Tab-separated table of C-alpha atoms in Angstrom:
chain	number	residue	atom	x	y	z
W	1	ILE	CA	8.668	26.337	-11.603
W	2	LEU	CA	7.163	29.533	-12.818
W	3	LYS	CA	4.176	31.019	-11.031
W	4	GLY	CA	0.502	31.010	-12.029
W	5	MET	CA	-0.350	31.241	-15.715
W	6	ALA	CA	3.319	31.260	-16.731
W	7	GLY	CA	3.907	27.960	-14.888
W	8	ARG	CA	0.882	26.294	-16.447
W	9	ASN	CA	1.773	27.508	-19.934
W	10	PHE	CA	5.383	26.397	-19.568
W	11	PHE	CA	4.127	22.954	-18.497
W	12	PHE	CA	2.290	22.666	-21.828
W	13	VAL	CA	5.128	24.181	-23.863
W	14	SER	CA	7.443	21.470	-22.493
W	15	PHE	CA	5.429	18.904	-24.489
W	16	LYS	CA	6.098	20.639	-27.808
W	17	THR	CA	9.618	19.249	-27.939
W	18	GLY	CA	8.885	15.758	-26.624
W	19	ASP	CA	7.917	13.792	-23.548
W	20	LEU	CA	8.139	15.170	-20.004
W	21	THR	CA	10.175	13.273	-17.380
W	22	LEU	CA	9.132	13.466	-13.721
W	23	LYS	CA	10.424	11.776	-10.575
W	24	VAL	CA	8.004	9.660	-8.591
W	25	THR	CA	8.688	9.136	-4.926
W	26	GLY	CA	7.562	6.343	-2.701
W	27	LYS	CA	9.292	3.214	-1.436
W	28	CYS	CA	11.646	3.506	-4.387
W	29	GLU	CA	12.268	6.616	-6.426
W	30	LYS	CA	11.815	6.224	-10.161
W	31	GLU	CA	11.321	8.330	-13.243
W	32	GLU	CA	8.027	8.502	-15.084
W	33	ILE	CA	7.622	9.658	-18.667
W	34	TRP	CA	4.504	11.610	-19.611
W	35	PRO	CA	3.922	11.412	-23.369
W	36	HIS	CA	4.067	14.104	-25.962
W	37	CYS	CA	0.627	14.209	-27.603
W	38	PRO	CA	-1.927	16.786	-28.812
W	39	VAL	CA	-3.031	19.569	-26.447
W	40	GLU	CA	-6.613	20.794	-26.804
W	41	PRO	CA	-8.221	23.754	-25.019
W	42	PHE	CA	-11.479	22.885	-23.257
W	43	ASP	CA	-14.140	24.229	-20.920
W	44	PRO	CA	-14.375	21.858	-17.942
W	45	LEU	CA	-17.923	23.003	-17.197
W	46	ALA	CA	-19.183	22.019	-20.659
W	47	VAL	CA	-20.175	18.491	-21.523
W	48	ALA	CA	-18.743	19.020	-25.026
W	49	ILE	CA	-15.165	17.789	-24.633
W	50	PRO	CA	-12.796	17.979	-27.658
W	51	PRO	CA	-12.627	14.899	-29.897
W	52	LEU	CA	-10.544	12.256	-28.211
W	53	HIS	CA	-7.322	11.060	-29.814
W	54	ASP	CA	-5.797	7.880	-28.391
W	55	LYS	CA	-3.865	10.145	-26.013
W	56	LEU	CA	-4.697	13.785	-25.375
W	57	TRP	CA	-3.843	16.618	-23.001
W	58	LEU	CA	-6.700	18.978	-22.147
W	59	LYS	CA	-5.857	22.557	-21.224
W	60	PRO	CA	-8.620	24.464	-19.372
W	61	LEU	CA	-9.625	27.716	-21.076
W	62	LYS	CA	-9.223	29.618	-17.787
W	63	TRP	CA	-5.591	29.820	-16.667
W	64	ASN	CA	-6.748	29.856	-13.049
W	65	GLN	CA	-9.171	26.937	-13.331
W	66	GLY	CA	-10.014	25.743	-9.833
W	67	GLY	CA	-8.426	22.466	-8.800
W	68	TYR	CA	-6.105	21.622	-11.690
W	69	ASP	CA	-3.981	22.917	-14.562
W	70	ALA	CA	-4.128	20.015	-17.013
W	71	VAL	CA	-5.933	16.778	-17.768
W	72	PHE	CA	-4.421	13.831	-19.619
W	73	ILE	CA	-6.660	11.197	-21.195
W	74	ASP	CA	-5.366	7.843	-22.404
W	75	LYS	CA	-8.174	6.078	-24.233
W	76	GLU	CA	-6.456	2.694	-24.456
W	77	SER	CA	-5.653	2.368	-20.753
W	78	LYS	CA	-8.890	4.167	-19.760
W	79	LEU	CA	-6.894	6.662	-17.701
W	80	VAL	CA	-7.755	10.223	-16.704
W	81	ARG	CA	-4.791	12.042	-15.106
W	82	ILE	CA	-5.630	15.327	-13.376
W	83	VAL	CA	-2.567	17.536	-12.896
W	84	GLN	CA	-1.973	20.503	-10.602
W	85	VAL	CA	1.371	22.307	-10.934
W	86	THR	CA	2.405	24.082	-7.733
W	87	ARG	CA	5.533	25.662	-6.349
W	88	GLY	CA	4.262	26.117	-2.807
W	89	ASN	CA	5.327	24.157	0.265
W	90	SER	CA	1.822	22.753	0.578
W	91	HIS	CA	-1.316	22.356	-1.483
W	92	LYS	CA	-4.958	21.517	-0.805
W	93	LEU	CA	-6.665	19.237	-3.329
W	94	LYS	CA	-10.288	20.316	-3.749
W	95	PHE	CA	-12.193	17.277	-4.922
W	96	GLN	CA	-15.329	19.176	-5.970
W	97	TYR	CA	-13.497	20.403	-9.113
W	98	PHE	CA	-12.425	16.868	-10.040
W	99	CYS	CA	-15.967	15.547	-9.570
W	100	VAL	CA	-17.423	18.126	-11.988
W	101	LEU	CA	-14.780	17.282	-14.590
W	102	LEU	CA	-15.232	13.505	-14.259
W	103	THR	CA	-19.025	13.741	-14.269
W	104	ASN	CA	-18.862	15.780	-17.497
W	105	LEU	CA	-16.453	13.290	-19.076
W	106	LYS	CA	-18.859	10.453	-18.228
W	107	ALA	CA	-21.791	12.477	-19.653
W	108	ALA	CA	-19.771	12.961	-22.872
W	109	LYS	CA	-19.431	9.140	-23.081
W	110	TYR	CA	-15.732	8.954	-22.199
W	111	ASP	CA	-15.052	5.582	-20.648
W	112	PHE	CA	-12.410	5.645	-17.914
W	113	LYS	CA	-11.552	3.292	-15.082
W	114	ASN	CA	-8.453	4.915	-13.558
W	115	VAL	CA	-8.243	8.425	-12.131
W	116	ASP	CA	-4.721	9.584	-11.283
W	117	ILE	CA	-4.528	12.892	-9.395
W	118	CYS	CA	-1.010	14.327	-9.580
W	119	LEU	CA	0.611	17.267	-7.880
W	120	VAL	CA	3.715	18.354	-9.819
W	121	VAL	CA	6.152	20.053	-7.461
W	122	PRO	CA	9.713	21.419	-7.857
W	123	GLU	CA	12.293	18.864	-6.778
W	124	GLU	CA	13.774	21.223	-4.189
W	125	LYS	CA	10.442	21.097	-2.272
W	126	LYS	CA	10.565	17.293	-1.924
W	127	LYS	CA	11.692	17.172	1.700
W	128	ASN	CA	9.018	19.442	3.183
W	129	PHE	CA	6.096	19.385	0.743
W	130	ARG	CA	2.700	18.468	2.240
W	131	HIS	CA	-0.744	18.149	0.739
W	132	SER	CA	-4.240	17.902	2.154
W	133	GLU	CA	-7.595	16.975	0.690
W	134	GLU	CA	-10.898	18.835	0.876
W	135	GLY	CA	-14.190	17.078	0.217
W	136	SER	CA	-14.714	13.582	-1.081
W	137	MET	CA	-14.920	11.851	-4.411
W	138	SER	CA	-17.159	9.021	-5.542
W	139	PHE	CA	-14.749	7.999	-8.323
W	140	PRO	CA	-11.954	5.528	-7.444
W	141	HIS	CA	-8.662	7.413	-7.612
W	142	THR	CA	-5.042	7.635	-6.549
W	143	VAL	CA	-3.215	10.758	-5.389
W	144	ARG	CA	0.482	11.076	-6.215
W	145	ILE	CA	3.173	13.707	-5.750
W	146	LEU	CA	5.658	13.964	-8.634
W	147	TYR	CA	8.782	16.081	-8.652
W	148	ILE	CA	10.265	17.913	-11.572
W	149	GLY	CA	13.622	19.579	-11.964
W	150	PRO	CA	13.787	23.317	-12.587
W	151	LEU	CA	11.671	24.426	-15.531
W	152	VAL	CA	14.030	26.617	-17.451
W	153	PRO	CA	12.852	27.992	-20.797
W	154	GLY	CA	15.206	27.069	-23.572
């Protein structure tokens, strides 16, 4: 996975050619497909969120947005997926950034019931990767680690 802004941008570029396949770990390893759909730039601090398609990826205007690199909204399933791409051996989830985002989505009248917080990590980090959490969140949520093979431009 590429570092910083290049990693985040490559994450979004991967959707231009189709869906993105990730590996989910747990009791049984499985693949998960994240859908190809429109990508809209947005300011997470503003209440004015881009018009919502049935499915939409939101890309923060700042490449180094605190807390996350991407947000996926699925209107039908009332899902908000918050994504952080990292190549480190560990990562700290800072819930205060998620709370601001979710509060602004609620203020903009977006109805969601499921919040899925995902760390996307290179597959070679699977054995030793650790995460921690800072702060608390009043929204019900799940935290998942997903692994992706090498991101190679091409």
